[in-house]
PDB file of C-alpha atoms in Angstrom:
ATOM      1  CA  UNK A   1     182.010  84.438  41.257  1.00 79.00           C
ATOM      2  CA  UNK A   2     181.606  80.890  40.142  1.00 77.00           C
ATOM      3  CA  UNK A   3     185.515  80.024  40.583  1.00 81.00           C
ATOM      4  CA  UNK A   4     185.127  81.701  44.672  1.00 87.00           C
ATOM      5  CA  UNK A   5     182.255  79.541  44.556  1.00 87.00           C
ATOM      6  CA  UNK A   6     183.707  76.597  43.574  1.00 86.00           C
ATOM      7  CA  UNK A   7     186.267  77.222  45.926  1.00 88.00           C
ATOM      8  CA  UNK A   8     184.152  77.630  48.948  1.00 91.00           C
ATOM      9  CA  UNK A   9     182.524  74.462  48.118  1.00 90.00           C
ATOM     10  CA  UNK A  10     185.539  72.480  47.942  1.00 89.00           C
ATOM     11  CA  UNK A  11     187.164  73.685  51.336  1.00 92.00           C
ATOM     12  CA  UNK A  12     184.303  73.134  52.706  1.00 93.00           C
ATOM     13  CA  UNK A  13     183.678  69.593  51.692  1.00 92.00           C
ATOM     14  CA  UNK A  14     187.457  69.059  52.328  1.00 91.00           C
ATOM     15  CA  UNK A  15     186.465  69.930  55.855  1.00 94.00           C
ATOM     16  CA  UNK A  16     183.325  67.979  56.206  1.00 94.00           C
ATOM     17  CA  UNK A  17     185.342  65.013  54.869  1.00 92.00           C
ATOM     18  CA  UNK A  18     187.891  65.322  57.686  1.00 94.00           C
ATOM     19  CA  UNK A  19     185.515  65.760  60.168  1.00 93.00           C
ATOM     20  CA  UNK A  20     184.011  61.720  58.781  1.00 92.00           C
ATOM     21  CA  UNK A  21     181.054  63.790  56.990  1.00 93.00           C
ATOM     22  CA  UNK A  22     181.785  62.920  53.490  1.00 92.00           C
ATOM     23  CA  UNK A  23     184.249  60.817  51.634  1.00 91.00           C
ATOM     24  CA  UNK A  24     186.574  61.621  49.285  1.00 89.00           C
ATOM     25  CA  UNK A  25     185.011  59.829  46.124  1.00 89.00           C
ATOM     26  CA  UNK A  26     181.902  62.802  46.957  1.00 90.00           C
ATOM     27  CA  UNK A  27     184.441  65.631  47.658  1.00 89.00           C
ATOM     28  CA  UNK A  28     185.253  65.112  43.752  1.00 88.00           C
ATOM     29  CA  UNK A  29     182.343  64.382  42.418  1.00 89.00           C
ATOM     30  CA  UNK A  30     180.603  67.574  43.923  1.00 89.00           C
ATOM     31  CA  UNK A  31     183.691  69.741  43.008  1.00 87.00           C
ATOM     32  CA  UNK A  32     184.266  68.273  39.268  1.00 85.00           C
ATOM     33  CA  UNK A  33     180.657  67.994  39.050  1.00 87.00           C
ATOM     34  CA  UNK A  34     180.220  72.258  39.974  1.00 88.00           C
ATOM     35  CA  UNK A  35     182.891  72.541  37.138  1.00 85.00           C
ATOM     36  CA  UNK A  36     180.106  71.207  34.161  1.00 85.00           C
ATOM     37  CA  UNK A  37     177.677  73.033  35.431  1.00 86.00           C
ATOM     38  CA  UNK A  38     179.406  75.925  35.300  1.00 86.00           C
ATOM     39  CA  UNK A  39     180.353  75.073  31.454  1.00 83.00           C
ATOM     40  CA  UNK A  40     176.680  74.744  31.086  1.00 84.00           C
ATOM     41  CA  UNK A  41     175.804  78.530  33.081  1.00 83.00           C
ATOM     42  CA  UNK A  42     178.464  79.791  30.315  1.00 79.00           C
ATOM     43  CA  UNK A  43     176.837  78.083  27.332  1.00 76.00           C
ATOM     44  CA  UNK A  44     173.581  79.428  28.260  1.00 73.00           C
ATOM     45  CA  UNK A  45     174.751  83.134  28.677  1.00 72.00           C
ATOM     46  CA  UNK A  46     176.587  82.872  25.331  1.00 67.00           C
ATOM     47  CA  UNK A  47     174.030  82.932  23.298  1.00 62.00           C
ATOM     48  CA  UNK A  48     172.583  86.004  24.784  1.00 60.00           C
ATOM     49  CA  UNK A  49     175.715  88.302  24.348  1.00 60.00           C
ATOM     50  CA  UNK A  50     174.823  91.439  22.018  1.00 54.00           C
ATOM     51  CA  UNK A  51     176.192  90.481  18.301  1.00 56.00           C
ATOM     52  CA  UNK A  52     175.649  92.927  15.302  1.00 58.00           C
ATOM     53  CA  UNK A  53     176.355  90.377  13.122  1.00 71.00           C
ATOM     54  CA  UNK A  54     173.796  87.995  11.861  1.00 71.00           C
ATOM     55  CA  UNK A  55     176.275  84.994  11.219  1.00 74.00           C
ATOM     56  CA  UNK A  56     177.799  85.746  14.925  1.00 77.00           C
ATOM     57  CA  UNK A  57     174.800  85.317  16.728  1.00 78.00           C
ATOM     58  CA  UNK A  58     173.853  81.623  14.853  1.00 81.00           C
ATOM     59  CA  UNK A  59     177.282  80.519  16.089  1.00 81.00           C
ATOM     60  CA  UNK A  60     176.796  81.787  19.595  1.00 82.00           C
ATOM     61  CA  UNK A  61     173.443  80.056  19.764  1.00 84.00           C
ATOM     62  CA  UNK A  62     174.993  76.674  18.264  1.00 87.00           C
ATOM     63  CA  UNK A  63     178.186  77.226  20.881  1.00 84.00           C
ATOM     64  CA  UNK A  64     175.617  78.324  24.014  1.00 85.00           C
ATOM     65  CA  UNK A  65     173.632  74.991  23.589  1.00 89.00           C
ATOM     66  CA  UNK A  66     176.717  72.534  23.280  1.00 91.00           C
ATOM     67  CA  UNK A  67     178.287  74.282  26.158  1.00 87.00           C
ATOM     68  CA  UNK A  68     174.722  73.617  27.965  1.00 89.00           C
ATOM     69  CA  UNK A  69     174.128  69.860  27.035  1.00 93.00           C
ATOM     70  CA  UNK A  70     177.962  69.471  27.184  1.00 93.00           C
ATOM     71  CA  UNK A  71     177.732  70.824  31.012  1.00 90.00           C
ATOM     72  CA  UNK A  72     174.548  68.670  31.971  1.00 93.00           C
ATOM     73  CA  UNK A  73     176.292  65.458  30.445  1.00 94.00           C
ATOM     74  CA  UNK A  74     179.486  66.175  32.503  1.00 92.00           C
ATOM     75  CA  UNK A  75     177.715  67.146  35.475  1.00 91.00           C
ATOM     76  CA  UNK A  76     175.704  64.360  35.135  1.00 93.00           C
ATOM     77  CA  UNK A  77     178.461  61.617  34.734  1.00 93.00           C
ATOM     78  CA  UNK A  78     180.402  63.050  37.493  1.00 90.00           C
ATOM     79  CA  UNK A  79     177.032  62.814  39.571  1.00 89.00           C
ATOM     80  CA  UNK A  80     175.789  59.301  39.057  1.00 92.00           C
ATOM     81  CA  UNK A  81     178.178  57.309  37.342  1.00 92.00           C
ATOM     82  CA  UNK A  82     181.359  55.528  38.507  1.00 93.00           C
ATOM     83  CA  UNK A  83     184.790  57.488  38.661  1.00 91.00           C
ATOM     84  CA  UNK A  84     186.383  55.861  35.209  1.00 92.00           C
ATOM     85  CA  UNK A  85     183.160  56.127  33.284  1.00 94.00           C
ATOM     86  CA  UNK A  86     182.331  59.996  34.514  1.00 92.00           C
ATOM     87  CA  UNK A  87     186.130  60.939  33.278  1.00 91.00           C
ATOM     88  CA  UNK A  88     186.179  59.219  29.894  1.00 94.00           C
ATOM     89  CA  UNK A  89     182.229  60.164  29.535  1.00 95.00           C
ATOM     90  CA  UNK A  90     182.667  63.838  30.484  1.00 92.00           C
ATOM     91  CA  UNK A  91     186.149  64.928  29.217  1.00 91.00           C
ATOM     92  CA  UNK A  92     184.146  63.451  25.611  1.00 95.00           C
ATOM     93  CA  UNK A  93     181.021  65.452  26.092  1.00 94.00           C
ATOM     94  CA  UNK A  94     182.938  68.756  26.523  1.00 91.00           C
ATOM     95  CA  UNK A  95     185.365  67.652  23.616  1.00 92.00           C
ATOM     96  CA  UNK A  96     182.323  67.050  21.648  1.00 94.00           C
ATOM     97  CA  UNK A  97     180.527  70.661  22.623  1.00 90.00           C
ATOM     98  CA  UNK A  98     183.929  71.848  21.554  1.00 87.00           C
ATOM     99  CA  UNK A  99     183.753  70.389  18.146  1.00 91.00           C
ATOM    100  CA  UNK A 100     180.750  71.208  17.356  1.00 91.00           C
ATOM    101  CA  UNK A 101     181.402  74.413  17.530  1.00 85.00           C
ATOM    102  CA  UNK A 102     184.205  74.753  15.870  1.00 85.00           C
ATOM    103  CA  UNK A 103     182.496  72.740  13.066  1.00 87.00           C
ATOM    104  CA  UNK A 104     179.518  75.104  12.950  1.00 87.00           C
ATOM    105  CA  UNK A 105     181.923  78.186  12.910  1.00 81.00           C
ATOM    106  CA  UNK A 106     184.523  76.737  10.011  1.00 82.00           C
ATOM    107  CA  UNK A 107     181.347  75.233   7.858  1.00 85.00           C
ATOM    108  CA  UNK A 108     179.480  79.541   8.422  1.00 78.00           C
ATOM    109  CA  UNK A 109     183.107  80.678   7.299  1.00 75.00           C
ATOM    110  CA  UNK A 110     183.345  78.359   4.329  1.00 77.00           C
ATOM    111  CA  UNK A 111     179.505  79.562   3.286  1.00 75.00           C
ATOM    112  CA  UNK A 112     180.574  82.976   3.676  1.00 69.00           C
ATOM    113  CA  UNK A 113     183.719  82.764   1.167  1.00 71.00           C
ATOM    114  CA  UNK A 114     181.462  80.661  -1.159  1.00 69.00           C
ATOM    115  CA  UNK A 115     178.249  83.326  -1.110  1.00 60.00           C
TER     116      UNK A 115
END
């Protein structure tokens, strides 16, 4: 749903930038920026996903809310801040949400081998 979304969106802004109603700097913006908030609608959901195991959930929670601030940050770059700054600035944010949880997940592994 969100990709056919996203898709709708663009083509449609393609056309409204044809017709003079948009340029092509807010084309990208509003298509990269539906792209973090869709990381962040992900990392939100995450969390909530049925997991038997105790361990599982805390990493889902820890991945669902830096996917959410991860999101907001890229969204929010690619909103309001120039072109340059919202690439370096987002493609970090979602690198960071990224690491985070993969740091959260090895350091719940390595407490598991060592309890």
């Amino acid at each position: 749903a969100w990709g056919g979304g996203i898709l709708v969106v663009a083509l449609c802004s393609v056309y409204a930038r044809r017709l003079g109603y948009m340029d092509s700097e807010t084309v990208t913006r509003l298509v990269i920026g539906l792209n973090g908030l869709m990381i962040a609608w992900q990392g939100n959901r995450l969390p909530k996903a049925f997991v038997p195991n105790a361990c599982a959930q805390k990493a889902r929670r820890v991945a669902g809310w830096s996917l959410v601030l991860s999101g907001l940050v890229y969204a929010g770059l690619f909103a309001f801040a120039p072109i340059p700054v919202a690439v370096a600035g987002g493609v970090s944010a979602v690198a960071a949400g990224i690491l985070v949880t993969v740091g959260y997940c090895l350091s719940l592994r390595h407490r598991a081998k060592a309890g």
